[in-house]
């Protein structure tokens, strides 16, 4: 690359070391890679791996179910890491407990099983409400509910349910008897778009008419990667929170269920049990058992993955040493996400048509606000004629450039249906026609069956963004697709890509285009912003089609000056 595509003057959050030092010392495995799939897993730090190795070759750790010294050492280590986990989320051990599990999906499944068993004991079934943007693992809980369940279509739908009381709950799917268990589940951050959802819902539900027997589950697997989750006030915290540590630290392959202790009683109804979770079991002549009293002891079956838990302790230490705080990571990733979003949405073909359509329900100012948006961007590419480029084709092409991204429906069925405009009937027909999430048909009925997702992490840098934008510009600028399975030309969509998409809505296209130019800078003496503003008259703004054509031609002239995209200012 001969030119930097993204301005590096942005004030990124400073860590304790420079980003070059961090990448060179801690992440040598990234030297030849552009890794942009941090929502899948982030990259483990070298110092964390080294500390784990040195610990395990220097100390002997036994099975914690034994009582010899090596086992006692393990038990103490596990207890210390459990406390360390709570400190990481600013949770008081007096009010919260940690149950170690395989991953966030396992934690979600555990909650569902406990609610199923508790509701069967009361012979009522439990009610499940879940947000449209939930991960597949959360949606799967409805199969355990054996009762009423409801998918909330958006945030407004949730807020109406919380605030409007019985008048809003005429829909039988929303109704539940007062003594029926209820569970409301939602993601802290969409694993598809990166949009961050309100964290106030748990507190609001407790203050509403729904409070009796209604519990909340926060899937924080995505949110925890680049956000300081603060559980210091148990009154505002969710009853259950799930995390996957490999998404935060790159390892170990371990997750946790963080439980508000006052909500822990519902978990005690779990019917089955395993080794280490009971104080006494009768296997012959009777079917009696007594579970342990501590919540985490009775919920963790068999021998804990103690070596992974030991590694988790070193992950906490290395993470704090490298980055200082989650707040610093949040500021860093937010700045990079803003740069990436602006760069993507400024890419245009020579005819003025956008090269990218971004899927989200937020305005463009959200990219730069950590309360509203995380480090994910979901999008599709558009060719010069307005047709979609296959998303798996983009991922495969990126592999040729040592760029790691994710494509598909991303285990987010609600987001897939909403943003790509698929009805339930259409999804069933697509399945019957052979489409599978794991073996997709990229375009069906003129519509995409997935997206491209780029996600940033703590150790991402401007060069990563720069290389990815260059990759798109180098491979897809003025491209015309040749596939016989073309989509319909992109004319409208239900997401908020507010940088001048060609759509048949009552939008002033010229104004939108000028707004996008506010993000552009030029090294030439003639400022394109001033030129455009001087030439686009009020009359043209009242004739969007004329103005759109004129502005597109002007942009083509600007864009043709270089084979590289316009530089993007912070």
Coordinates of C-alpha atoms in Angstrom, one line a residue:
X1 CA 0.0 0.0 0.0
X2 CA 1.4 3.3 -1.0
X3 CA -1.1 5.5 0.8
X4 CA -2.9 5.5 4.1
X5 CA -6.6 5.3 3.4
X6 CA -7.7 6.4 6.9
X7 CA -6.4 9.5 8.6
X8 CA -4.3 8.5 11.6
X9 CA -4.8 11.8 13.4
X10 CA -7.8 10.5 15.4
X11 CA -7.3 10.6 19.1
X12 CA -7.4 6.9 19.9
X13 CA -7.2 5.9 23.6
X14 CA -3.6 5.6 24.8
X15 CA -2.8 2.3 26.5
X16 CA 0.1 1.8 28.8
X17 CA 2.2 0.9 25.7
X18 CA 1.9 2.2 22.2
X19 CA -0.1 0.0 19.8
X20 CA 3.0 -0.9 17.9
X21 CA 4.6 -2.1 21.2
X22 CA 1.5 -4.1 22.1
X23 CA 1.2 -5.7 18.7
X24 CA 4.9 -6.5 18.5
X25 CA 5.3 -7.8 22.1
X26 CA 2.0 -9.4 22.8
X27 CA 0.5 -10.5 19.5
X28 CA 3.3 -11.7 17.2
X29 CA 0.8 -14.1 15.6
X30 CA -0.9 -11.1 14.1
X31 CA 2.2 -9.8 12.2
X32 CA 1.0 -11.0 8.8
X33 CA -2.7 -11.0 9.4
X34 CA -5.5 -8.5 9.4
X35 CA -7.8 -10.0 12.0
X36 CA -11.3 -8.5 12.0
X37 CA -13.4 -11.3 13.7
X38 CA -13.1 -10.3 17.4
X39 CA -16.8 -10.9 18.0
X40 CA -16.0 -14.6 17.3
X41 CA -13.0 -14.6 19.5
X42 CA -10.2 -12.2 20.3
X43 CA -6.5 -13.0 20.3
X44 CA -4.7 -14.3 23.4
X45 CA -1.8 -12.2 24.7
X46 CA 1.6 -13.8 24.6
X47 CA 2.3 -12.8 28.3
X48 CA -0.9 -14.5 29.3
X49 CA 0.1 -17.7 27.5
X50 CA 3.6 -17.5 28.9
X51 CA 2.4 -16.9 32.5
X52 CA 0.0 -19.9 32.2
X53 CA 2.8 -22.1 31.0
X54 CA 5.2 -21.1 33.7
X55 CA 2.6 -21.6 36.4
X56 CA 1.7 -25.1 35.2
X57 CA 5.3 -26.2 34.8
X58 CA 6.2 -24.8 38.2
X59 CA 3.2 -25.9 40.3
X60 CA 1.5 -29.2 40.7
X61 CA -2.3 -28.9 40.6
X62 CA -4.5 -31.9 41.6
X63 CA -8.2 -32.6 41.2
X64 CA -10.0 -30.2 43.6
X65 CA -12.3 -33.1 44.8
X66 CA -9.3 -34.6 46.6
X67 CA -7.9 -33.4 49.9
X68 CA -4.1 -33.7 49.4
X69 CA -2.0 -30.6 49.3
X70 CA -1.9 -30.4 45.5
X71 CA -5.7 -30.5 45.4
X72 CA -6.0 -27.9 48.1
X73 CA -3.8 -25.7 46.1
X74 CA -6.1 -26.1 43.1
X75 CA -9.2 -25.3 45.2
X76 CA -7.6 -22.1 46.6
X77 CA -6.7 -21.1 43.1
X78 CA -10.2 -21.6 41.8
X79 CA -11.7 -19.7 44.6
X80 CA -9.3 -16.8 44.0
X81 CA -10.2 -16.7 40.3
X82 CA -13.8 -16.8 41.2
X83 CA -13.4 -13.7 43.3
X84 CA -11.2 -12.1 40.5
X85 CA -14.1 -12.7 38.1
X86 CA -16.5 -10.8 40.3
X87 CA -14.1 -7.9 40.7
X88 CA -13.7 -7.7 36.9
X89 CA -17.4 -7.0 36.7
X90 CA -17.4 -4.8 39.9
X91 CA -19.7 -7.3 41.6
X92 CA -19.8 -7.7 45.3
X93 CA -19.4 -11.4 46.4
X94 CA -22.1 -10.7 49.1
X95 CA -24.6 -10.3 46.3
X96 CA -23.3 -12.3 43.3
X97 CA -22.0 -15.8 42.6
X98 CA -20.0 -17.2 39.7
X99 CA -20.8 -20.5 38.1
X100 CA -18.1 -21.7 35.6
X101 CA -19.4 -23.3 32.4
X102 CA -18.1 -24.1 29.0
X103 CA -19.3 -20.8 27.3
X104 CA -22.1 -18.3 27.2
X105 CA -24.4 -20.7 25.4
X106 CA -23.9 -23.3 28.1
X107 CA -24.8 -20.7 30.7
X108 CA -28.0 -19.8 28.8
X109 CA -28.9 -23.5 28.5
X110 CA -28.3 -24.0 32.3
X111 CA -30.7 -21.2 33.1
X112 CA -33.4 -22.6 30.8
X113 CA -33.1 -26.1 32.3
X114 CA -33.5 -24.7 35.8
X115 CA -36.6 -22.6 34.8
X116 CA -38.1 -25.7 33.1
X117 CA -37.6 -27.8 36.2
X118 CA -38.9 -25.1 38.5
X119 CA -42.0 -24.6 36.4
X120 CA -42.7 -28.3 36.2
X121 CA -42.6 -28.5 40.0
X122 CA -45.2 -25.8 40.1
X123 CA -47.1 -27.3 37.1
X124 CA -47.4 -23.9 35.5
X125 CA -44.7 -23.8 32.8
X126 CA -42.6 -20.7 32.6
X127 CA -43.1 -17.7 30.3
X128 CA -40.2 -16.5 28.1
X129 CA -39.8 -13.1 26.5
X130 CA -36.8 -12.4 24.3
X131 CA -35.6 -9.6 22.2
X132 CA -35.5 -9.9 18.4
X133 CA -31.7 -9.4 18.4
X134 CA -31.0 -12.4 20.6
X135 CA -28.5 -15.1 19.7
X136 CA -29.8 -18.4 18.6
X137 CA -28.9 -19.9 22.0
X138 CA -31.3 -17.6 23.7
X139 CA -34.1 -18.2 21.2
X140 CA -33.7 -21.9 21.9
X141 CA -34.9 -21.4 25.4
X142 CA -38.5 -21.2 24.1
X143 CA -38.4 -25.0 23.5
X144 CA -37.8 -25.5 27.3
X145 CA -40.6 -23.0 28.3
X146 CA -43.5 -25.4 27.4
X147 CA -45.6 -22.3 28.0
X148 CA -46.2 -19.0 26.4
X149 CA -43.3 -17.1 24.8
X150 CA -43.0 -13.9 22.9
X151 CA -40.4 -12.3 20.7
X152 CA -40.2 -8.5 21.1
X153 CA -39.7 -6.9 17.8
X154 CA -37.7 -3.9 19.0
X155 CA -36.8 -1.8 22.0
X156 CA -40.0 0.2 21.9
X157 CA -42.0 -3.1 22.1
X158 CA -40.1 -4.0 25.3
X159 CA -40.6 -0.6 26.9
X160 CA -44.3 -0.7 26.2
X161 CA -44.5 -4.1 27.7
X162 CA -42.7 -2.9 30.8
X163 CA -44.6 0.4 31.2
X164 CA -48.1 -0.1 29.9
X165 CA -49.3 -2.8 32.2
X166 CA -52.4 -5.0 31.6
X167 CA -53.7 -2.9 28.7
X168 CA -50.7 -3.8 26.6
X169 CA -50.8 -7.5 27.6
X170 CA -54.0 -8.4 25.7
X171 CA -51.9 -10.5 23.4
X172 CA -52.1 -14.0 24.9
X173 CA -48.4 -14.6 24.1
X174 CA -47.5 -11.8 26.5
X175 CA -49.8 -12.9 29.3
X176 CA -48.8 -15.0 32.2
X177 CA -50.5 -15.7 35.5
X178 CA -49.2 -13.8 38.5
X179 CA -47.6 -16.9 40.1
X180 CA -46.1 -18.1 36.8
X181 CA -42.3 -17.9 36.4
X182 CA -41.2 -15.4 33.8
X183 CA -37.8 -14.9 32.2
X184 CA -37.0 -11.9 30.0
X185 CA -33.8 -12.4 28.0
X186 CA -31.9 -9.9 25.9
X187 CA -28.4 -9.2 24.5
X188 CA -26.3 -6.4 25.8
X189 CA -24.9 -6.0 22.3
X190 CA -26.2 -7.4 19.0
X191 CA -23.7 -10.0 17.8
X192 CA -24.7 -9.0 14.3
X193 CA -24.8 -5.2 14.1
X194 CA -23.0 -4.3 17.3
X195 CA -25.9 -2.1 18.5
X196 CA -26.0 -1.9 22.2
X197 CA -29.3 -2.3 24.0
X198 CA -30.5 -0.6 27.1
X199 CA -29.1 -2.0 30.3
X200 CA -31.8 -0.4 32.4
X201 CA -34.5 -3.0 31.6
X202 CA -33.7 -5.2 34.6
X203 CA -34.2 -2.4 37.0
X204 CA -37.3 -1.1 35.2
X205 CA -38.9 -4.5 35.3
X206 CA -38.4 -4.8 39.0
X207 CA -40.0 -1.4 39.4
X208 CA -43.0 -2.3 37.2
X209 CA -46.2 -4.4 37.5
X210 CA -44.1 -7.4 36.2
X211 CA -41.9 -7.7 39.2
X212 CA -43.6 -10.8 40.7
X213 CA -41.7 -14.0 39.6
X214 CA -40.1 -12.2 36.6
X215 CA -36.4 -12.6 36.1
X216 CA -34.0 -11.1 33.7
X217 CA -31.2 -12.7 31.7
X218 CA -28.5 -10.5 30.0
X219 CA -26.4 -12.2 27.3
X220 CA -23.2 -10.2 27.7
X221 CA -21.0 -12.3 25.5
X222 CA -20.6 -9.5 23.0
X223 CA -20.9 -6.5 25.3
X224 CA -18.2 -7.7 27.7
X225 CA -15.5 -7.7 25.0
X226 CA -15.1 -3.9 24.9
X227 CA -17.3 -2.5 27.6
X228 CA -16.9 -2.2 31.4
X229 CA -19.9 -4.0 32.8
X230 CA -20.7 -2.6 36.2
X231 CA -22.6 -4.8 38.6
X232 CA -21.8 -2.7 41.7
X233 CA -25.5 -1.9 42.3
X234 CA -27.3 -5.2 42.6
X235 CA -30.7 -3.4 42.4
X236 CA -29.9 -2.4 38.8
X237 CA -28.1 -5.6 37.7
X238 CA -29.7 -8.5 35.8
X239 CA -30.6 -11.6 37.7
X240 CA -28.4 -13.7 35.4
X241 CA -25.6 -12.6 33.1
X242 CA -23.7 -14.9 30.7
X243 CA -20.1 -14.3 29.3
X244 CA -17.5 -16.2 27.3
X245 CA -14.0 -15.4 28.4
X246 CA -12.3 -16.3 25.0
X247 CA -14.2 -13.4 23.5
X248 CA -12.7 -11.0 26.1
X249 CA -9.2 -12.4 26.5
X250 CA -8.7 -14.9 23.6
X251 CA -8.6 -17.7 26.2
X252 CA -9.3 -19.8 28.0
X253 CA -12.2 -21.7 26.4
X254 CA -14.4 -21.0 29.4
X255 CA -17.6 -19.1 30.2
X256 CA -19.5 -18.1 33.3
X257 CA -23.0 -17.5 34.6
X258 CA -23.0 -14.5 37.0
X259 CA -26.0 -14.9 39.3
X260 CA -27.6 -12.3 41.6
X261 CA -27.9 -14.3 44.8
X262 CA -31.4 -13.2 45.6
X263 CA -32.4 -14.8 42.2
X264 CA -30.4 -17.9 42.8
X265 CA -33.3 -19.8 44.5
X266 CA -34.9 -20.5 41.1
X267 CA -31.8 -22.4 40.1
X268 CA -32.1 -24.7 43.0
X269 CA -35.0 -26.5 41.4
X270 CA -32.7 -28.2 38.9
X271 CA -33.6 -31.9 39.0
X272 CA -30.5 -33.7 38.0
X273 CA -27.1 -33.6 39.7
X274 CA -23.5 -34.7 39.2
X275 CA -20.3 -35.5 40.9
X276 CA -19.2 -32.8 43.2
X277 CA -22.6 -31.1 43.4
X278 CA -24.1 -33.2 46.2
X279 CA -23.3 -33.9 49.9
X280 CA -25.0 -37.3 49.9
X281 CA -26.6 -39.7 47.4
X282 CA -28.5 -43.0 47.9
X283 CA -28.3 -45.1 44.8
X284 CA -29.8 -48.4 46.1
X285 CA -33.1 -48.9 48.0
X286 CA -34.1 -45.3 47.7
X287 CA -33.8 -42.3 45.3
X288 CA -32.7 -39.6 47.8
X289 CA -29.9 -37.1 47.5
X290 CA -28.9 -33.8 49.2
X291 CA -27.3 -31.1 47.1
X292 CA -24.6 -28.8 48.4
X293 CA -25.6 -25.5 49.9
X294 CA -23.3 -23.1 48.0
X295 CA -24.9 -22.1 44.7
X296 CA -21.8 -22.6 42.5
X297 CA -21.0 -25.9 44.2
X298 CA -24.4 -27.4 43.5
X299 CA -24.4 -26.1 39.9
X300 CA -20.9 -27.1 38.7
X301 CA -21.0 -30.8 37.8
X302 CA -17.9 -33.1 37.8
X303 CA -14.4 -31.9 38.0
X304 CA -14.0 -28.2 37.1
X305 CA -11.7 -27.4 34.1
X306 CA -9.3 -26.1 36.7
X307 CA -6.4 -25.6 34.3
X308 CA -8.6 -23.3 32.2
X309 CA -9.7 -21.5 35.4
X310 CA -6.0 -21.0 36.3
X311 CA -5.4 -19.6 32.9
X312 CA -8.3 -17.2 33.4
X313 CA -6.5 -15.7 36.4
X314 CA -3.5 -15.0 34.2
X315 CA -5.8 -13.6 31.5
X316 CA -7.2 -11.1 34.0
X317 CA -3.7 -10.0 35.1
X318 CA -2.3 -9.7 31.5
X319 CA -5.3 -7.8 30.3
X320 CA -5.0 -5.2 33.1
X321 CA -1.3 -4.9 32.6
X322 CA -1.6 -4.3 28.8
X323 CA -4.7 -2.2 28.6
X324 CA -5.2 -0.7 32.0
X325 CA -9.0 -0.8 32.1
X326 CA -12.0 -1.8 30.1
X327 CA -12.9 1.9 29.8
X328 CA -9.7 2.4 27.8
X329 CA -10.5 -0.5 25.5
X330 CA -14.0 0.9 25.1
X331 CA -12.7 4.3 24.0
X332 CA -10.2 2.8 21.6
X333 CA -12.6 0.4 19.9
X334 CA -15.2 3.1 19.7
X335 CA -12.8 5.5 17.9
X336 CA -11.8 2.7 15.4
X337 CA -15.4 1.7 14.8
X338 CA -16.2 5.3 13.9
X339 CA -13.3 5.4 11.4
X340 CA -14.3 2.1 9.9
X341 CA -18.0 3.1 9.5
X342 CA -17.1 6.4 7.9
X343 CA -14.7 4.8 5.5
X344 CA -17.1 2.1 4.5
X345 CA -20.0 4.4 3.9
X346 CA -18.0 6.8 1.9
X347 CA -17.0 4.2 -0.7
X348 CA -18.6 4.8 -4.1
X349 CA -18.3 3.5 -7.6
X350 CA -17.4 5.9 -10.4
X351 CA -21.1 6.3 -11.2
X352 CA -21.8 7.6 -7.7
X353 CA -23.5 4.5 -6.4
X354 CA -22.6 3.4 -2.9
X355 CA -20.4 0.3 -2.6
X356 CA -21.7 -0.7 0.8
X357 CA -25.0 -1.0 2.6
X358 CA -24.7 -1.1 6.4
X359 CA -27.4 -2.8 8.5
X360 CA -28.4 -1.2 11.7
X361 CA -31.2 0.6 13.5
X362 CA -29.1 3.5 14.8
X363 CA -28.3 6.8 13.2
X364 CA -24.7 7.3 12.0
X365 CA -23.8 9.5 15.0
X366 CA -24.1 6.3 17.1
X367 CA -20.8 5.2 15.6
X368 CA -18.6 7.0 18.1
X369 CA -20.9 6.6 21.1
X370 CA -20.0 3.6 23.2
X371 CA -23.5 3.6 24.9
X372 CA -25.1 3.0 21.6
X373 CA -22.7 1.0 19.4
X374 CA -20.0 -1.7 19.9
X375 CA -17.2 -2.7 17.5
X376 CA -19.3 -4.8 15.0
X377 CA -20.4 -3.6 11.6
X378 CA -22.7 -5.7 9.5
X379 CA -23.0 -4.9 5.8
X380 CA -23.1 -6.2 2.2
X381 CA -21.2 -4.9 -0.9
X382 CA -23.0 -3.6 -3.9
X383 CA -21.7 -3.7 -7.5
X384 CA -21.7 -0.7 -9.9
X385 CA -25.1 -1.8 -11.2
X386 CA -26.7 -1.9 -7.8
X387 CA -26.6 -5.7 -7.3
X388 CA -25.4 -7.4 -4.1
X389 CA -22.1 -9.1 -4.1
X390 CA -22.2 -12.6 -2.5
X391 CA -21.2 -12.4 1.2
X392 CA -19.4 -15.7 1.3
X393 CA -17.5 -14.7 -1.9
X394 CA -16.3 -11.6 0.0
X395 CA -15.1 -13.7 2.9
X396 CA -13.3 -16.1 0.6
X397 CA -11.6 -13.3 -1.3
X398 CA -10.5 -11.7 2.0
X399 CA -8.8 -15.0 2.9
X400 CA -6.6 -14.5 -0.1
X401 CA -5.4 -11.3 1.5
X402 CA -4.9 -12.7 5.0
X403 CA -7.9 -10.8 6.2
X404 CA -10.1 -12.6 8.7
X405 CA -13.8 -11.6 8.7
X406 CA -17.1 -13.4 9.3
X407 CA -20.1 -13.8 6.9
X408 CA -23.5 -15.5 7.1
X409 CA -26.6 -15.0 9.3
X410 CA -24.3 -15.0 12.4
X411 CA -26.6 -17.1 14.7
X412 CA -29.0 -14.1 14.9
X413 CA -32.2 -15.3 13.3
X414 CA -34.2 -12.2 14.3
X415 CA -31.6 -9.8 12.9
X416 CA -31.3 -11.8 9.7
X417 CA -35.1 -11.7 9.2
X418 CA -35.4 -8.0 10.1
X419 CA -32.5 -6.5 8.3
X420 CA -32.7 -8.7 5.2
X421 CA -36.5 -8.6 5.1
X422 CA -37.3 -12.3 5.2
X423 CA -40.7 -13.5 6.3
X424 CA -41.2 -16.8 8.3
X425 CA -42.7 -18.4 5.2
X426 CA -39.8 -17.3 3.0
X427 CA -37.3 -18.7 5.5
X428 CA -39.1 -22.1 5.5
X429 CA -39.1 -22.1 1.7
X430 CA -35.4 -21.3 1.6
X431 CA -34.7 -24.2 3.9
X432 CA -36.8 -26.5 1.8
X433 CA -34.9 -25.3 -1.3
X434 CA -31.6 -26.4 0.3
X435 CA -30.3 -23.3 2.1
X436 CA -28.5 -24.0 5.4
X437 CA -26.7 -21.7 7.8
X438 CA -23.7 -23.9 7.6
X439 CA -23.9 -24.4 3.8
X440 CA -25.6 -21.3 2.5
X441 CA -27.1 -20.2 -0.8
X442 CA -25.9 -16.6 -0.9
X443 CA -28.9 -15.2 -2.8
X444 CA -32.4 -16.6 -2.9
X445 CA -35.5 -14.9 -4.4
X446 CA -33.4 -11.9 -5.2
X447 CA -32.5 -11.4 -1.5
X448 CA -29.3 -12.0 0.4
X449 CA -29.3 -14.8 3.0
X450 CA -26.5 -13.3 5.1
X451 CA -24.1 -10.4 5.6
X452 CA -20.5 -9.6 6.0
X453 CA -19.4 -8.8 9.5
X454 CA -16.3 -6.9 10.6
X455 CA -15.6 -6.7 14.3
X456 CA -12.8 -4.8 16.2
X457 CA -11.1 -5.6 19.4
X458 CA -8.7 -4.2 22.0
X459 CA -5.6 -4.8 19.9
X460 CA -7.1 -3.6 16.6
X461 CA -5.4 -0.6 15.1
X462 CA -5.8 1.9 12.3
X463 CA -3.7 -0.2 9.9
X464 CA -6.3 -3.0 10.2
X465 CA -9.0 -0.6 9.2
X466 CA -6.8 0.8 6.5
X467 CA -6.0 -2.6 4.9
X468 CA -9.6 -3.7 4.9
X469 CA -10.8 -0.5 3.2
X470 CA -8.0 -0.9 0.6
X471 CA -9.1 -4.6 0.1
X472 CA -12.7 -3.5 -0.7
X473 CA -11.6 -0.6 -2.9
X474 CA -9.0 -2.8 -4.7
X475 CA -11.4 -5.7 -5.4
X476 CA -14.9 -4.2 -5.8
X477 CA -14.6 -0.7 -7.1
X478 CA -16.6 -0.5 -10.4
X479 CA -17.2 -4.3 -10.2
X480 CA -20.1 -5.8 -12.0
X481 CA -21.3 -9.2 -10.8
X482 CA -21.6 -12.0 -13.3
X483 CA -23.7 -14.4 -11.2
X484 CA -26.9 -15.6 -12.7
X485 CA -28.4 -15.5 -9.2
X486 CA -28.3 -11.7 -9.0
X487 CA -30.3 -9.9 -6.4
X488 CA -32.7 -7.2 -7.3
X489 CA -30.9 -3.8 -7.5
X490 CA -30.6 -2.2 -4.1
X491 CA -33.2 0.5 -3.9
X492 CA -34.3 0.5 -0.3
X493 CA -33.7 -1.3 2.9
X494 CA -34.9 -1.1 6.5
X495 CA -31.6 -0.2 8.1
X496 CA -30.0 3.2 8.7
X497 CA -27.1 3.7 6.3
X498 CA -27.4 7.5 6.4
X499 CA -24.7 8.4 4.0
X500 CA -26.6 8.7 0.7
X501 CA -27.9 5.3 -0.3
X502 CA -29.8 5.3 -3.5
X503 CA -33.3 4.7 -2.3
X504 CA -36.8 5.5 -3.5
X505 CA -37.8 7.3 -0.3
X506 CA -38.6 10.9 0.3
X507 CA -35.0 11.7 1.1
X508 CA -33.1 14.6 -0.2
X509 CA -30.4 12.7 -1.9
X510 CA -28.2 15.7 -2.6
X511 CA -28.3 16.8 1.0
X512 CA -27.4 13.3 2.1
X513 CA -24.5 13.2 -0.3
X514 CA -23.2 16.5 0.9
X515 CA -23.4 15.2 4.4
X516 CA -21.2 12.3 3.5
X517 CA -18.7 14.8 2.0
X518 CA -18.4 16.5 5.4
X519 CA -16.5 13.4 6.4
X520 CA -14.1 13.7 3.4
X521 CA -10.8 15.6 3.2
X522 CA -8.7 16.4 0.2
X523 CA -5.1 17.4 -0.2
X524 CA -6.0 19.3 -3.4
X525 CA -6.2 23.1 -3.3
X526 CA -9.8 23.1 -4.6
X527 CA -11.9 22.0 -1.7
X528 CA -14.6 19.6 -3.0
X529 CA -17.0 20.5 -0.1
X530 CA -16.9 24.2 -1.0
X531 CA -17.2 23.4 -4.7
X532 CA -20.3 21.2 -4.2
X533 CA -22.0 23.6 -1.8
X534 CA -21.4 26.5 -4.2
X535 CA -22.8 24.6 -7.2
X536 CA -25.8 22.8 -5.7
X537 CA -28.5 25.5 -5.7
X538 CA -31.6 25.6 -3.7
X539 CA -33.6 24.7 -6.9
X540 CA -31.5 21.6 -7.4
X541 CA -32.2 20.5 -3.8
X542 CA -35.9 20.7 -4.6
X543 CA -35.3 18.3 -7.5
X544 CA -33.5 15.3 -5.9
X545 CA -33.1 13.3 -9.1
X546 CA -31.4 16.2 -10.9
X547 CA -29.2 17.0 -7.9
X548 CA -28.4 13.3 -7.3
X549 CA -27.2 12.9 -10.9
X550 CA -25.1 16.1 -10.7
X551 CA -23.5 15.3 -7.4
X552 CA -22.8 11.8 -8.5
X553 CA -20.9 13.1 -11.6
X554 CA -18.9 15.5 -9.4
X555 CA -18.0 12.7 -7.1
X556 CA -16.9 10.5 -10.0
X557 CA -14.5 13.3 -11.0
X558 CA -13.1 13.5 -7.5
X559 CA -12.9 9.7 -7.2
X560 CA -11.1 9.3 -10.5
X561 CA -8.2 11.3 -9.3
X562 CA -6.8 8.3 -7.5
X563 CA -7.3 4.6 -7.5
X564 CA -7.4 4.8 -3.7
X565 CA -10.4 5.8 -1.7
X566 CA -10.8 9.3 -0.3
X567 CA -9.0 9.8 3.0
X568 CA -11.3 9.8 6.0
X569 CA -10.9 12.4 8.7
X570 CA -11.6 11.7 12.3

